[in-house]
CSV table of C-alpha atoms in Angstrom, one decimal:
chain,number,residue,atom,x,y,z
A,1,UNK,CA,18.2,13.9,-20.0
A,2,UNK,CA,21.3,13.8,-17.2
A,3,UNK,CA,20.2,11.4,-14.4
A,4,UNK,CA,20.4,12.8,-10.5
A,5,UNK,CA,23.1,11.1,-8.8
A,6,UNK,CA,22.4,8.1,-7.6
A,7,UNK,CA,22.7,9.1,-4.0
A,8,UNK,CA,19.6,11.6,-4.8
A,9,UNK,CA,17.4,11.0,-1.6
A,10,UNK,CA,19.7,8.8,0.6
A,11,UNK,CA,18.7,8.9,4.3
A,12,UNK,CA,18.6,7.1,7.3
A,13,UNK,CA,15.1,4.9,7.7
A,14,UNK,CA,16.1,1.5,6.8
A,15,UNK,CA,13.4,-0.2,5.6
A,16,UNK,CA,11.9,-4.2,6.4
A,17,UNK,CA,9.1,-6.1,4.7
A,18,UNK,CA,5.9,-7.7,7.4
A,19,UNK,CA,4.8,-10.3,5.2
A,20,UNK,CA,0.6,-10.2,6.2
A,21,UNK,CA,0.0,-13.1,3.9
A,22,UNK,CA,-1.5,-13.2,0.7
A,23,UNK,CA,-5.2,-13.2,-2.1
A,24,UNK,CA,-5.3,-14.6,-5.3
A,25,UNK,CA,-6.8,-12.5,-7.5
A,26,UNK,CA,-7.6,-12.1,-11.2
A,27,UNK,CA,-4.4,-9.5,-12.5
A,28,UNK,CA,-6.8,-7.4,-13.8
A,29,UNK,CA,-8.2,-6.6,-10.9
A,30,UNK,CA,-4.6,-4.4,-9.8
A,31,UNK,CA,-3.9,-4.1,-13.2
A,32,UNK,CA,-6.6,-3.4,-15.8
A,33,UNK,CA,-5.0,-2.9,-19.1
A,34,UNK,CA,-7.5,-4.8,-21.0
A,35,UNK,CA,-5.0,-8.2,-21.5
A,36,UNK,CA,-4.4,-11.1,-19.9
A,37,UNK,CA,-8.1,-11.6,-19.1
A,38,UNK,CA,-7.6,-15.2,-17.6
A,39,UNK,CA,-4.3,-14.7,-16.0
A,40,UNK,CA,-4.7,-15.2,-11.9
A,41,UNK,CA,-2.1,-13.9,-9.7
A,42,UNK,CA,-1.5,-14.4,-5.8
A,43,UNK,CA,0.1,-11.6,-4.5
A,44,UNK,CA,0.9,-10.2,-0.6
A,45,UNK,CA,-0.6,-8.2,2.1
A,46,UNK,CA,2.7,-6.8,3.5
A,47,UNK,CA,3.2,-4.0,5.9
A,48,UNK,CA,6.8,-1.7,5.8
A,49,UNK,CA,8.7,-0.9,8.9
A,50,UNK,CA,11.1,2.1,9.2
A,51,UNK,CA,13.7,2.1,12.0
A,52,UNK,CA,16.4,4.8,12.2
A,53,UNK,CA,17.7,3.1,15.9
A,54,UNK,CA,15.4,5.5,17.6
A,55,UNK,CA,11.7,5.1,16.4
A,56,UNK,CA,9.9,1.8,15.0
A,57,UNK,CA,7.3,3.4,12.5
A,58,UNK,CA,5.0,0.7,11.1
A,59,UNK,CA,3.2,2.0,7.3
A,60,UNK,CA,0.1,-0.2,7.1
A,61,UNK,CA,-0.4,-3.7,9.2
A,62,UNK,CA,-2.5,-6.2,7.1
A,63,UNK,CA,-5.5,-8.2,6.8
A,64,UNK,CA,-7.1,-10.0,9.7
A,65,UNK,CA,-9.6,-12.6,9.1
A,66,UNK,CA,-13.1,-11.4,10.0
A,67,UNK,CA,-13.9,-10.3,7.0
A,68,UNK,CA,-12.7,-13.5,5.1
A,69,UNK,CA,-11.7,-16.7,7.0
A,70,UNK,CA,-8.8,-18.0,6.0
A,71,UNK,CA,-9.0,-19.8,2.6
A,72,UNK,CA,-12.7,-18.2,1.8
A,73,UNK,CA,-13.8,-17.4,-1.7
A,74,UNK,CA,-15.9,-14.4,-2.4
A,75,UNK,CA,-16.5,-15.3,-5.6
A,76,UNK,CA,-13.6,-13.2,-7.2
A,77,UNK,CA,-10.8,-13.5,-4.5
A,78,UNK,CA,-9.2,-16.0,-2.7
A,79,UNK,CA,-8.0,-14.8,1.4
A,80,UNK,CA,-4.9,-16.1,3.2
A,81,UNK,CA,-4.4,-13.5,5.1
A,82,UNK,CA,-4.6,-13.2,9.1
A,83,UNK,CA,-4.2,-11.1,12.4
A,84,UNK,CA,-1.7,-14.7,13.3
A,85,UNK,CA,0.6,-13.9,10.3
A,86,UNK,CA,1.4,-10.0,10.8
A,87,UNK,CA,1.9,-10.8,14.7
A,88,UNK,CA,4.7,-13.8,13.7
A,89,UNK,CA,6.4,-11.1,11.2
A,90,UNK,CA,6.4,-8.6,13.5
A,91,UNK,CA,7.7,-11.0,15.9
A,92,UNK,CA,10.6,-12.4,13.5
A,93,UNK,CA,11.9,-9.0,13.4
A,94,UNK,CA,12.0,-8.6,17.4
A,95,UNK,CA,9.0,-6.5,17.7
A,96,UNK,CA,5.3,-6.4,18.9
A,97,UNK,CA,2.6,-4.2,18.5
A,98,UNK,CA,3.6,-1.9,21.6
A,99,UNK,CA,6.8,-1.2,20.4
A,100,UNK,CA,5.8,0.9,17.4
A,101,UNK,CA,6.3,4.3,17.5
A,102,UNK,CA,4.3,5.4,14.8
A,103,UNK,CA,1.6,3.8,12.5
A,104,UNK,CA,0.3,5.8,8.9
A,105,UNK,CA,-2.1,4.4,6.9
A,106,UNK,CA,-1.8,4.8,3.6
A,107,UNK,CA,-5.5,4.4,3.6
A,108,UNK,CA,-7.9,2.2,5.8
A,109,UNK,CA,-9.1,-0.7,3.5
A,110,UNK,CA,-9.9,-4.0,5.4
A,111,UNK,CA,-5.9,-5.4,3.6
A,112,UNK,CA,-4.2,-2.6,4.6
A,113,UNK,CA,-5.4,-1.4,8.2
A,114,UNK,CA,-7.2,-5.1,9.1
A,115,UNK,CA,-4.8,-5.1,12.6
A,116,UNK,CA,-5.8,-1.9,13.9
A,117,UNK,CA,-7.4,-3.5,17.2
A,118,UNK,CA,-3.8,-4.1,18.3
A,119,UNK,CA,-2.5,-0.3,18.4
A,120,UNK,CA,-5.3,0.9,20.8
A,121,UNK,CA,-3.0,4.2,21.1
A,122,UNK,CA,-0.5,4.3,19.2
A,123,UNK,CA,0.1,7.6,17.9
A,124,UNK,CA,-1.4,7.1,14.1
A,125,UNK,CA,-1.9,9.5,10.8
A,126,UNK,CA,-4.6,8.8,8.4
A,127,UNK,CA,-5.4,11.4,6.0
A,128,UNK,CA,-8.7,13.6,7.1
A,129,UNK,CA,-10.4,12.3,3.7
A,130,UNK,CA,-9.8,8.5,4.2
A,131,UNK,CA,-11.1,9.1,7.7
A,132,UNK,CA,-14.8,10.2,6.2
A,133,UNK,CA,-14.8,7.7,3.0
A,134,UNK,CA,-14.0,4.8,5.8
A,135,UNK,CA,-17.3,6.3,7.8
A,136,UNK,CA,-19.4,7.1,4.8
A,137,UNK,CA,-18.4,4.5,2.0
A,138,UNK,CA,-20.2,4.6,-1.7
A,139,UNK,CA,-22.1,2.2,-2.3
A,140,UNK,CA,-20.1,0.6,-4.4
A,141,UNK,CA,-17.2,0.5,-1.4
A,142,UNK,CA,-20.3,-1.1,0.6
A,143,UNK,CA,-21.5,-3.9,-1.7
A,144,UNK,CA,-16.9,-4.6,-1.9
A,145,UNK,CA,-16.7,-4.8,1.9
A,146,UNK,CA,-13.5,-2.7,1.1
A,147,UNK,CA,-13.6,-1.2,4.8
A,148,UNK,CA,-13.5,-3.7,7.7
A,149,UNK,CA,-16.7,-2.8,10.5
A,150,UNK,CA,-13.7,-3.7,13.0
A,151,UNK,CA,-11.3,-1.5,11.6
A,152,UNK,CA,-13.6,1.8,12.4
A,153,UNK,CA,-13.6,0.7,16.3
A,154,UNK,CA,-10.6,1.2,17.5
A,155,UNK,CA,-9.8,4.0,15.1
A,156,UNK,CA,-12.5,6.2,17.2
A,157,UNK,CA,-10.8,4.8,20.7
A,158,UNK,CA,-7.5,5.9,19.7
A,159,UNK,CA,-6.7,8.7,21.7
A,160,UNK,CA,-3.9,9.8,19.2
A,161,UNK,CA,-5.5,9.3,16.1
A,162,UNK,CA,-4.6,11.9,14.0
A,163,UNK,CA,-6.1,13.4,10.9
A,164,UNK,CA,-4.0,15.5,8.9
A,165,UNK,CA,-5.2,17.6,5.6
A,166,UNK,CA,-2.7,17.1,2.1
A,167,UNK,CA,1.0,16.7,1.7
A,168,UNK,CA,2.8,17.5,4.8
A,169,UNK,CA,6.3,17.4,5.5
A,170,UNK,CA,6.1,14.6,8.7
A,171,UNK,CA,9.4,14.5,9.9
A,172,UNK,CA,13.4,14.4,8.9
A,173,UNK,CA,13.1,12.9,5.2
A,174,UNK,CA,9.6,11.8,5.7
A,175,UNK,CA,6.7,13.4,3.5
A,176,UNK,CA,3.0,12.6,3.5
A,177,UNK,CA,1.4,12.6,0.0
A,178,UNK,CA,-1.7,13.0,-0.4
A,179,UNK,CA,-2.9,11.0,-3.9
A,180,UNK,CA,-6.7,10.3,-3.9
A,181,UNK,CA,-7.7,7.9,-6.7
A,182,UNK,CA,-8.1,4.7,-5.1
A,183,UNK,CA,-9.7,5.8,-2.5
A,184,UNK,CA,-10.4,9.4,-1.3
A,185,UNK,CA,-7.8,10.7,1.3
A,186,UNK,CA,-5.0,7.8,0.1
A,187,UNK,CA,-1.9,9.0,0.5
A,188,UNK,CA,1.8,7.6,-0.3
A,189,UNK,CA,5.0,8.5,2.2
A,190,UNK,CA,8.4,9.6,0.3
A,191,UNK,CA,11.6,8.2,2.5
A,192,UNK,CA,15.0,9.1,2.0
A,193,UNK,CA,15.3,5.5,3.2
A,194,UNK,CA,19.3,3.3,3.6
A,195,UNK,CA,19.0,3.1,-0.2
A,196,UNK,CA,17.9,5.9,-1.2
A,197,UNK,CA,14.5,7.5,-2.2
A,198,UNK,CA,12.0,5.2,-1.8
A,199,UNK,CA,7.7,6.6,-2.4
A,200,UNK,CA,5.4,3.9,-0.2
A,201,UNK,CA,2.2,4.3,-2.6
A,202,UNK,CA,-0.2,1.5,-1.0
A,203,UNK,CA,-2.9,1.5,-3.7
A,204,UNK,CA,-2.4,4.1,-5.9
A,205,UNK,CA,-0.4,1.9,-7.8
A,206,UNK,CA,-0.9,-1.8,-6.7
A,207,UNK,CA,1.6,-3.6,-8.7
A,208,UNK,CA,5.3,-2.1,-10.7
A,209,UNK,CA,3.4,-2.7,-13.9
A,210,UNK,CA,0.4,0.2,-12.9
A,211,UNK,CA,2.9,3.1,-12.6
A,212,UNK,CA,5.3,1.3,-15.1
A,213,UNK,CA,2.8,0.2,-17.9
A,214,UNK,CA,5.6,-0.7,-20.1
A,215,UNK,CA,6.9,-3.3,-17.6
A,216,UNK,CA,6.4,-7.1,-18.8
A,217,UNK,CA,6.9,-9.2,-15.9
A,218,UNK,CA,5.7,-9.1,-12.3
A,219,UNK,CA,6.8,-11.5,-9.5
A,220,UNK,CA,3.9,-14.0,-8.1
A,221,UNK,CA,3.6,-14.8,-4.2
A,222,UNK,CA,6.2,-17.5,-4.3
A,223,UNK,CA,8.4,-15.5,-6.5
A,224,UNK,CA,8.0,-16.8,-9.5
A,225,UNK,CA,8.3,-14.4,-12.8
A,226,UNK,CA,5.0,-14.2,-14.8
A,227,UNK,CA,4.9,-12.7,-18.7
A,228,UNK,CA,2.2,-9.9,-18.5
A,229,UNK,CA,1.6,-7.7,-21.7
A,230,UNK,CA,2.0,-4.4,-21.2
A,231,UNK,CA,0.7,-1.0,-22.6
A,232,UNK,CA,3.3,1.4,-23.0
A,233,UNK,CA,0.8,3.9,-24.6
A,234,UNK,CA,-0.9,4.5,-21.5
A,235,UNK,CA,0.5,7.1,-18.8
A,236,UNK,CA,-0.9,4.5,-15.6
A,237,UNK,CA,-2.6,1.0,-15.3
A,238,UNK,CA,-5.7,1.8,-12.8
A,239,UNK,CA,-6.8,-1.2,-10.7
A,240,UNK,CA,-10.7,-1.9,-11.5
A,241,UNK,CA,-10.7,-0.6,-8.1
A,242,UNK,CA,-10.0,3.3,-8.8
A,243,UNK,CA,-13.3,5.0,-6.7
A,244,UNK,CA,-12.0,8.6,-9.0
A,245,UNK,CA,-10.3,8.2,-12.5
A,246,UNK,CA,-9.7,11.6,-12.8
A,247,UNK,CA,-7.9,12.0,-9.3
A,248,UNK,CA,-6.0,8.9,-9.9
A,249,UNK,CA,-4.2,10.3,-13.4
A,250,UNK,CA,-3.7,13.2,-11.4
A,251,UNK,CA,-2.2,11.3,-8.1
A,252,UNK,CA,0.0,9.0,-10.8
A,253,UNK,CA,1.3,12.3,-12.4
A,254,UNK,CA,2.0,14.0,-9.1
A,255,UNK,CA,3.8,10.4,-7.8
A,256,UNK,CA,6.1,10.2,-10.9
A,257,UNK,CA,6.9,14.1,-10.6
A,258,UNK,CA,8.6,12.9,-7.5
A,259,UNK,CA,11.1,10.2,-9.9
A,260,UNK,CA,14.9,11.2,-10.2
A,261,UNK,CA,14.4,8.8,-13.5
A,262,UNK,CA,11.9,6.8,-14.5
A,263,UNK,CA,13.3,3.7,-12.6
A,264,UNK,CA,10.9,1.4,-10.8
A,265,UNK,CA,13.2,0.7,-7.8
A,266,UNK,CA,11.6,4.3,-6.2
A,267,UNK,CA,8.3,2.9,-6.0
A,268,UNK,CA,6.7,0.2,-3.2
A,269,UNK,CA,3.7,-0.9,-3.9
A,270,UNK,CA,1.7,-1.9,-1.6
A,271,UNK,CA,1.0,-5.9,-2.9
A,272,UNK,CA,4.3,-6.0,-5.2
A,273,UNK,CA,5.7,-9.8,-4.6
A,274,UNK,CA,9.1,-8.4,-5.8
A,275,UNK,CA,10.3,-6.6,-2.7
A,276,UNK,CA,9.7,-9.8,-0.7
A,277,UNK,CA,12.3,-11.3,-2.6
A,278,UNK,CA,14.5,-8.8,-4.1
A,279,UNK,CA,14.5,-6.6,-1.5
A,280,UNK,CA,14.2,-2.2,-1.4
């Protein structure tokens, strides 16, 4: 099959990773292949900044310490992510929260929307189903404390909260794609970046191996490549935190259908450490 030109999807948006700390967890919480049962990995919490010279667009904003204090352990995960880390990372780019023109959430879990309070009136885009899910989490979501109650009030009080339904051509070279599965209202962003097409998938795929199960390595937060067991017969590798597996696999196919070729470079996963070290 002929490949598309490497310039397909190339556009104006420069991307910068905004580190927000990290979490230590069993690998199979993020990529459940049934293999590597004893593997523990560190993986980043991170946001992504899109800039075109006139606009600053932030994708997610990391985790705060209100639910899980720095260094705490909930019996499965250990947390090393705070609001201070997010604000410091933004500051290193020369920005403060008030410099963000648009905030887009892939979903509203605590490690992606934990710093909503710093954006009280920023134009903010969330899928309507995600907002409904945040306000009315199911029992498992409550039990796992996936949504931070401190996120709700700042969003409710934000006069510029925009709830959208489904796919949307948001602006030149940015398209929102609804991808339920991990949550009811997850969304991805297909962006024409200065390096070509990149699809920011949030936690639809926590790690590249979730999208491409033939991958046999992954990078941890420290930048170390770890060998993992591939599962090439699987169409996609879900995390244990999937609310609807039918939706998950459908969303996986929807995202992959947009790719010029089956190459991990096009997929920007919510917790992939490699983007911090290798770029996008």
